[in-house]
CSV table of C-alpha atoms in Angstrom, one decimal:
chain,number,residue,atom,x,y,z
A,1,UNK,CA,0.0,0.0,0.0
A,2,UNK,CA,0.9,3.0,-0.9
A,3,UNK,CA,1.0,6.0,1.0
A,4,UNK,CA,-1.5,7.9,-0.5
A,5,UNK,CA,-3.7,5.4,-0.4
A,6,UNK,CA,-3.6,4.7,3.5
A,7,UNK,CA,-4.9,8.0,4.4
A,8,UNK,CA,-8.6,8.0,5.1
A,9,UNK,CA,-11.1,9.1,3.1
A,10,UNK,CA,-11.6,12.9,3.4
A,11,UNK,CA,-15.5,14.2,2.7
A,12,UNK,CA,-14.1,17.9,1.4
A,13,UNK,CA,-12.7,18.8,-1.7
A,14,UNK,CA,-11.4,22.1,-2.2
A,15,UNK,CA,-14.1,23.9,0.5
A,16,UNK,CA,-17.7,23.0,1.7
A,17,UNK,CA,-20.2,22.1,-0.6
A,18,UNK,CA,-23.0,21.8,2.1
A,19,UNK,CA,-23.4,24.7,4.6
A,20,UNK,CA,-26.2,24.2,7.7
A,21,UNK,CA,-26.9,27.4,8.9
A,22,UNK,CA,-29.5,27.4,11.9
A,23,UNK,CA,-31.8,30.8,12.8
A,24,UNK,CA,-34.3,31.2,15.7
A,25,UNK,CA,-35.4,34.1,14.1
A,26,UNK,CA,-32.8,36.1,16.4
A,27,UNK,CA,-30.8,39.4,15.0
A,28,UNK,CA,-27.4,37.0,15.5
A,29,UNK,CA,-29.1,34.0,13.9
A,30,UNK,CA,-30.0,35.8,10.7
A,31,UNK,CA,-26.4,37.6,10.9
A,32,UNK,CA,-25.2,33.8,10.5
A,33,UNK,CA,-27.2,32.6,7.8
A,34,UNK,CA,-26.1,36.3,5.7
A,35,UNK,CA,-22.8,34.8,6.6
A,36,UNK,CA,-23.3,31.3,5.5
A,37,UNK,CA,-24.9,32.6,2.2
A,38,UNK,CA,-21.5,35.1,1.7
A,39,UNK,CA,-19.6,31.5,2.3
A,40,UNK,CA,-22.1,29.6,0.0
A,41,UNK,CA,-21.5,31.7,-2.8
A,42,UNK,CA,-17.7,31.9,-2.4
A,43,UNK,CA,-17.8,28.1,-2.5
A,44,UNK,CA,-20.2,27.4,-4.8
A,45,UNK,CA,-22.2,25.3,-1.5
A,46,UNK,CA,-25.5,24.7,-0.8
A,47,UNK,CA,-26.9,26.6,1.9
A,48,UNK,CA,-29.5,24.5,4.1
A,49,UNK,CA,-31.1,27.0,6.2
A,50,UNK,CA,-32.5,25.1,9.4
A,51,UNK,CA,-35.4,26.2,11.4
A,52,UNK,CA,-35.6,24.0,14.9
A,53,UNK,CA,-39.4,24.5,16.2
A,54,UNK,CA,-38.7,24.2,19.8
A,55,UNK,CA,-41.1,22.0,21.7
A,56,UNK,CA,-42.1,23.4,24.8
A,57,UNK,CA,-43.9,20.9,27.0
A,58,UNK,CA,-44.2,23.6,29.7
A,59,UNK,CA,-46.2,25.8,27.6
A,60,UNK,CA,-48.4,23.0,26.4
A,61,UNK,CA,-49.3,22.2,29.9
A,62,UNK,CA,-50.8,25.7,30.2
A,63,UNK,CA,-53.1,25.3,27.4
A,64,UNK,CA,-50.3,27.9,25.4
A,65,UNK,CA,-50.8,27.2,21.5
A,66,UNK,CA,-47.3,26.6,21.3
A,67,UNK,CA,-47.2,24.2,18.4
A,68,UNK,CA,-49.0,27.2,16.1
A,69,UNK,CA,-46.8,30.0,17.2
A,70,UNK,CA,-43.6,27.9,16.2
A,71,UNK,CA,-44.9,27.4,12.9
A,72,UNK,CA,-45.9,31.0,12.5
A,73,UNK,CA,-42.0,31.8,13.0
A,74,UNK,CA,-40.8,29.4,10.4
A,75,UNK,CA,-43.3,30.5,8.2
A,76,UNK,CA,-42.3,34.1,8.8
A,77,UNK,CA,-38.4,33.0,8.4
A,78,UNK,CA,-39.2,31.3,5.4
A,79,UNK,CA,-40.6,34.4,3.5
A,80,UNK,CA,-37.9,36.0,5.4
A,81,UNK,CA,-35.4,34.1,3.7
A,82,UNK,CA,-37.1,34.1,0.2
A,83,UNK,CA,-37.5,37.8,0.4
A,84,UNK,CA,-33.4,37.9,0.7
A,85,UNK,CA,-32.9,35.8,-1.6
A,86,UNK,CA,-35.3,37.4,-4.6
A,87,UNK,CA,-33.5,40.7,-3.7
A,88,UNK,CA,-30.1,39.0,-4.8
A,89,UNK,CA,-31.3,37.3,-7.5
A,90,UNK,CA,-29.5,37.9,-10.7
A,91,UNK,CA,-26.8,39.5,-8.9
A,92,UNK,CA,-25.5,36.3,-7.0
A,93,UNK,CA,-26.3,32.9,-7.6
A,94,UNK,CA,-26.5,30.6,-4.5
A,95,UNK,CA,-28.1,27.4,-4.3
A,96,UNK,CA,-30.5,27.0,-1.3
A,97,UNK,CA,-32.6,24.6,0.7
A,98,UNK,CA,-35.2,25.7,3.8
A,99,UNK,CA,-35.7,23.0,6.6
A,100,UNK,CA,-37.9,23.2,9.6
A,101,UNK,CA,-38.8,20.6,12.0
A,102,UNK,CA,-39.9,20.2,15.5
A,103,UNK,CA,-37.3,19.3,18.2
A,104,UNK,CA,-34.7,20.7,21.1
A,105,UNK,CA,-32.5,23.5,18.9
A,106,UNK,CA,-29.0,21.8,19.5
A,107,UNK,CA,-29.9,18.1,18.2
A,108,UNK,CA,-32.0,19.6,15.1
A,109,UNK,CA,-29.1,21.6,14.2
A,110,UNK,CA,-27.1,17.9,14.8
A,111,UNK,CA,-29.5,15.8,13.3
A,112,UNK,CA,-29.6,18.4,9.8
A,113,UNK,CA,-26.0,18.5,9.9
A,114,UNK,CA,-25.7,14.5,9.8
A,115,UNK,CA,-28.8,13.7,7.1
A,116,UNK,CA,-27.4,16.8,5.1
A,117,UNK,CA,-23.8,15.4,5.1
A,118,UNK,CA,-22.8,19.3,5.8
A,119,UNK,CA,-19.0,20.6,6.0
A,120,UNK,CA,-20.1,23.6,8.1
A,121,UNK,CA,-22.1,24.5,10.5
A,122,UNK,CA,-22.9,28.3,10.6
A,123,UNK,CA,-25.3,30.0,14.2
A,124,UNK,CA,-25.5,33.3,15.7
A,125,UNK,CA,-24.0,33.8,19.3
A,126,UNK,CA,-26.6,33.3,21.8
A,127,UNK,CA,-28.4,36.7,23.1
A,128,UNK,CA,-29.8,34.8,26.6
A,129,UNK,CA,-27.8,35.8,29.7
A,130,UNK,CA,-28.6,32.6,31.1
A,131,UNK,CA,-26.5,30.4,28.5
A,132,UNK,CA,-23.4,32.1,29.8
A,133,UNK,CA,-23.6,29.2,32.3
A,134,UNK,CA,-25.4,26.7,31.0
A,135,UNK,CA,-24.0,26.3,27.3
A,136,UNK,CA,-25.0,27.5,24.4
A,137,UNK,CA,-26.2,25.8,21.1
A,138,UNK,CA,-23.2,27.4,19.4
A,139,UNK,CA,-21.0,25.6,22.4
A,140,UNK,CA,-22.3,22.5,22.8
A,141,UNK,CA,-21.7,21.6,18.5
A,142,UNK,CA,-18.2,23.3,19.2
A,143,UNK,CA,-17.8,20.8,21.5
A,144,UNK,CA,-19.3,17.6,19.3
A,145,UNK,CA,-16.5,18.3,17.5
A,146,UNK,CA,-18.0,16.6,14.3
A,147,UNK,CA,-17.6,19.8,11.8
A,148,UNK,CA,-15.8,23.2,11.6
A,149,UNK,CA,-18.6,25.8,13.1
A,150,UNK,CA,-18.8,29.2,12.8
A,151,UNK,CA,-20.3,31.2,15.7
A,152,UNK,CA,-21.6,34.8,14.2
A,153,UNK,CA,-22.1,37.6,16.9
């Protein structure tokens, strides 16, 4: 065997060709995905935009229509999104996929990542005081470890 041929198989070529960026909606989250589309283009990538519909058990208990108001914000990001993109259209050309699902944020943006094979993960910085101690989305795939990700303040 050669050596060439006993190094592993590597999934990139020359850059990513798959780019997951995740938005809540959030000023930093939609900073990331204007990011990730600047990336996309560079690269010549597809851009999955993900939309995680948080599931809020607590809010169902109280009778809250939680399930409608989640799907009123990814129907809002999604014309959102398209809205950007029209504006750029004929100007830049970037390929471009919108997902939404229900789940917990951090193993949506996981489970996308995976079933999208991505080579980049792109979120905003957390605005919640709180995650300063518990952890961040942003942190915790930092600390999966499982693709290069690029936190956007």
């Amino acid at each position: 065997m050669t050596e060439q041929q006993s190094h592993r198989f590597e999934r990139g070529t020359d850059g990513p060709k798959v780019i997951v960026a995740g938005v809540d909606g959030s000023d930093s989250s939609l900073r990331a995905a204007a990011y990730a589309a600047g990336l996309a283009r560079r690269q010549g990538a597809l851009l999955a935009i993900v939309y995680v519909q948080p599931v809020l058990a607590a809010g169902a208990a109280l009778g809250a229509p939680v399930a409608d108001t989640t799907e009123e914000i990814a129907q809002d990001l999604a014309a959102q999104i398209r809205e950007s993109m029209e504006r750029i259209k004929g100007i830049f050309d970037i390929r471009w996929e919108f997902h939404t699902f229900r789940g917990d944020p951090y193993n949506g943006l996981v489970k996308a990542a995976d079933d999208l094979t991505a080579d980049a993960v792109v979120v905003g910085a957390s605005e919640q005081a709180g995650h300063r101690f518990v952890g961040s989305v942003a942190v915790r795939l930092v600390k999966a470890g499982r693709w290069p990700v690029t936190v956007v303040p």
